């Protein structure tokens, strides 16, 4: 296992990971579906998807990326024992936006799917909950920042391993902490 690649991938995905966490903190106000139901009689998205979460999380994720770029990149280079890496490509702010907005957009898409399968707000849907945010962050990057994504995601098996195995573990861990701290209603 190439540990330095593992750290690089975790570092690159940080704006996506934290956008979700920040949305929990800023969220709760102004439901995006405005309280409306879909044709199946269930809420379109539910009260767990709000403008304050979407906007707060997106801006928060961009700020995280900006802080990483300006204050953290050299730190992680030391930790991973690597020489200067171009983590964010030519247009870092675009990458931060794609990662953080993508994460929240994925989370919204998952809620839409959950509501269609009769799951209420906060109900558990393990696979969707763990991969929705990362899936959409990667999909948006694939579409709008393809060169950047391809510059790191196919470096051997470690990037995909990190995304598929470490992400769900990390996601669950953060949510358990959030639940214990009382900021999140459920530990998933
Ligand atoms: N949140 C928000 N707006 C978003 C995303 C999250 O306000 N776009 C806030 C909500 O307060 C939400 C909490 O973050 O309850 C936790 O997010 P999440 O687990 O994604 O939502 P759930 O409440 O579990 O709702 P769902 O079943 O639709 O996922
Ligand atoms: Mg949830």
Coordinates of C-alpha atoms and ligand atoms in Angstrom, one line a residue:
X1 CA 0.0 0.0 0.0
X2 CA 1.4 3.3 -1.1
X3 CA 0.7 5.4 2.0
X4 CA 1.7 8.7 0.5
X5 CA -0.9 8.4 -2.3
X6 CA -3.4 7.5 0.4
X7 CA -2.7 10.8 2.2
X8 CA -2.8 12.8 -1.0
X9 CA -6.2 11.4 -1.9
X10 CA -7.6 12.1 1.6
X11 CA -6.2 15.6 1.4
X12 CA -7.7 16.2 -2.1
X13 CA -11.1 15.1 -0.9
X14 CA -11.1 17.1 2.2
X15 CA -13.3 20.0 0.8
X16 CA -15.9 17.4 -0.1
X17 CA -15.7 15.6 3.3
X18 CA -16.0 18.8 5.3
X19 CA -18.6 20.5 3.1
X20 CA -21.1 17.9 4.4
X21 CA -20.0 18.5 8.0
X22 CA -20.3 22.3 7.7
X23 CA -23.8 21.9 6.2
X24 CA -24.9 20.1 9.3
X25 CA -23.7 23.2 11.3
X26 CA -25.2 25.9 9.0
X27 CA -28.2 23.9 7.9
X28 CA -31.8 23.7 9.0
X29 CA -33.2 26.9 7.5
X30 CA -35.2 27.3 4.3
X31 CA -36.0 23.8 3.0
X32 CA -35.0 23.6 -0.7
X33 CA -38.2 21.8 -1.6
X34 CA -40.2 24.5 0.2
X35 CA -42.1 21.9 2.1
X36 CA -43.6 20.5 -1.1
X37 CA -44.5 16.9 -1.9
X38 CA -43.7 14.9 -5.0
X39 CA -46.4 13.1 -7.0
X40 CA -45.9 10.1 -4.8
X41 CA -47.2 12.1 -1.8
X42 CA -43.8 12.1 0.0
X43 CA -41.6 15.2 0.3
X44 CA -39.5 16.0 -2.7
X45 CA -36.3 16.3 -0.5
X46 CA -37.4 16.8 3.1
X47 CA -36.5 19.2 5.8
X48 CA -33.0 17.8 6.0
X49 CA -32.0 19.6 2.8
X50 CA -32.0 23.4 3.2
X51 CA -30.6 26.4 1.4
X52 CA -28.6 27.3 4.6
X53 CA -27.0 23.9 4.5
X54 CA -26.3 23.9 0.8
X55 CA -24.9 27.5 0.6
X56 CA -23.1 27.3 4.0
X57 CA -21.5 23.9 3.1
X58 CA -20.5 25.0 -0.4
X59 CA -18.9 28.2 0.8
X60 CA -17.4 26.4 3.8
X61 CA -15.9 23.8 1.6
X62 CA -14.3 26.4 -0.7
X63 CA -12.9 28.1 2.4
X64 CA -11.5 24.8 3.6
X65 CA -9.8 24.3 0.2
X66 CA -8.4 27.8 0.2
X67 CA -6.9 27.3 3.7
X68 CA -5.5 23.9 2.6
X69 CA -3.9 25.5 -0.5
X70 CA -2.4 28.4 1.4
X71 CA -1.5 26.9 4.8
X72 CA -1.7 23.2 4.6
X73 CA -0.2 21.8 1.3
X74 CA 3.3 22.1 2.6
X75 CA 2.3 20.3 5.9
X76 CA 0.8 17.4 4.1
X77 CA 3.8 17.1 1.8
X78 CA 5.9 16.7 4.9
X79 CA 3.5 14.2 6.5
X80 CA 3.3 12.1 3.4
X81 CA 7.0 12.5 2.8
X82 CA 6.6 13.8 -0.7
X83 CA 8.0 16.6 -2.7
X84 CA 5.9 19.5 -3.9
X85 CA 2.7 18.1 -5.3
X86 CA 0.3 20.1 -7.5
X87 CA -2.8 19.1 -5.6
X88 CA -5.4 21.5 -7.1
X89 CA -4.3 22.1 -10.7
X90 CA -4.6 25.4 -12.6
X91 CA -7.9 26.6 -11.2
X92 CA -8.1 25.6 -7.5
X93 CA -11.2 27.6 -6.7
X94 CA -13.1 25.7 -9.4
X95 CA -11.9 22.4 -7.9
X96 CA -13.0 23.5 -4.4
X97 CA -16.4 24.4 -5.7
X98 CA -16.8 21.2 -7.7
X99 CA -15.8 19.1 -4.6
X100 CA -17.9 20.9 -2.0
X101 CA -21.0 21.7 -4.1
X102 CA -20.7 18.2 -5.6
X103 CA -20.7 16.6 -2.2
X104 CA -23.9 18.5 -1.2
X105 CA -25.6 18.0 -4.5
X106 CA -24.9 14.2 -4.2
X107 CA -26.4 14.3 -0.7
X108 CA -29.5 16.0 -2.1
X109 CA -29.8 13.5 -4.9
X110 CA -29.6 10.7 -2.3
X111 CA -32.4 12.4 -0.3
X112 CA -34.5 12.6 -3.4
X113 CA -34.0 8.8 -4.0
X114 CA -34.6 8.0 -0.3
X115 CA -37.9 9.9 -0.3
X116 CA -39.0 8.0 -3.4
X117 CA -38.4 4.8 -1.5
X118 CA -40.5 5.9 1.4
X119 CA -37.6 6.6 3.7
X120 CA -38.2 9.5 6.1
X121 CA -35.7 12.3 6.9
X122 CA -32.8 10.8 8.8
X123 CA -33.7 7.2 8.0
X124 CA -30.7 5.0 7.3
X125 CA -29.6 4.1 3.8
X126 CA -26.1 2.9 4.3
X127 CA -24.7 2.8 0.8
X128 CA -26.3 6.0 -0.4
X129 CA -25.3 7.9 2.8
X130 CA -21.7 6.8 2.5
X131 CA -21.1 7.3 -1.2
X132 CA -23.6 9.9 -2.4
X133 CA -21.3 12.9 -1.6
X134 CA -18.1 11.4 -3.0
X135 CA -19.8 10.0 -6.0
X136 CA -21.2 13.4 -7.1
X137 CA -18.1 15.3 -6.3
X138 CA -16.2 12.9 -8.5
X139 CA -18.8 13.0 -11.3
X140 CA -18.8 16.8 -11.4
X141 CA -15.0 16.8 -11.4
X142 CA -15.1 14.2 -14.2
X143 CA -17.3 16.4 -16.3
X144 CA -15.9 19.9 -15.5
X145 CA -12.3 19.2 -14.5
X146 CA -11.5 16.0 -16.3
X147 CA -7.7 16.7 -16.7
X148 CA -7.3 17.4 -13.1
X149 CA -9.2 14.3 -12.0
X150 CA -7.4 12.1 -14.3
X151 CA -4.1 13.5 -13.1
X152 CA -4.4 11.6 -9.8
X153 CA -7.3 9.2 -9.7
X154 CA -5.8 6.4 -11.8
X155 CA -2.3 6.4 -10.1
X156 CA -2.4 2.7 -9.4
X157 CA -5.2 1.2 -7.2
X158 CA -4.6 3.3 -4.1
X159 CA -6.8 6.3 -5.1
X160 CA -9.8 4.2 -5.8
X161 CA -9.2 2.0 -2.8
X162 CA -9.0 5.2 -0.6
X163 CA -12.2 6.5 -2.0
X164 CA -14.1 3.2 -1.8
X165 CA -12.8 1.9 1.6
X166 CA -11.5 4.8 3.6
X167 CA -14.3 7.2 2.8
X168 CA -17.1 5.2 4.3
X169 CA -15.1 4.6 7.4
X170 CA -14.2 8.2 7.7
X171 CA -17.8 9.3 7.0
X172 CA -19.2 7.0 9.7
X173 CA -16.5 8.1 12.2
X174 CA -17.2 11.8 11.7
X175 CA -21.0 11.2 12.0
X176 CA -20.6 9.3 15.3
X177 CA -18.5 12.2 16.7
X178 CA -21.1 14.7 15.5
X179 CA -23.9 12.6 17.1
X180 CA -22.0 12.4 20.4
X181 CA -21.4 16.1 20.3
X182 CA -25.1 16.7 19.8
X183 CA -24.8 18.5 16.4
X184 CA -26.2 15.5 14.4
X185 CA -29.5 13.7 15.1
X186 CA -28.3 10.3 14.0
X187 CA -24.9 8.5 14.1
X188 CA -25.0 7.9 10.3
Ligands
LIG1 N1 -28.4 19.9 6.2 C1 -29.1 20.9 5.6 N2 -29.0 21.2 4.3 C2 -28.3 20.3 3.5 C3 -27.6 19.2 4.0 C4 -27.7 19.0 5.4 O1 -29.7 21.7 6.3 N3 -28.2 20.6 2.1 C5 -28.5 19.7 7.7 C6 -29.9 19.3 8.1 O2 -30.2 19.9 9.3 C7 -29.8 17.8 8.2 C8 -28.4 17.6 8.8 O3 -27.6 18.6 8.1 O4 -30.7 17.2 9.1 C9 -27.8 16.2 8.5 O5 -27.6 16.0 7.1 P1 -28.1 14.6 6.4 O6 -27.7 13.5 7.3 O7 -27.7 14.6 5.0 O8 -29.7 14.8 6.4 P2 -30.9 13.9 7.1 O9 -31.5 14.8 8.2 O10 -30.4 12.6 7.4 O11 -32.0 13.8 5.9 P3 -32.0 12.8 4.7 O12 -32.7 11.6 5.2 O13 -32.7 13.5 3.6 O14 -30.6 12.5 4.3
LIG2 MG1 -28.8 11.5 7.2

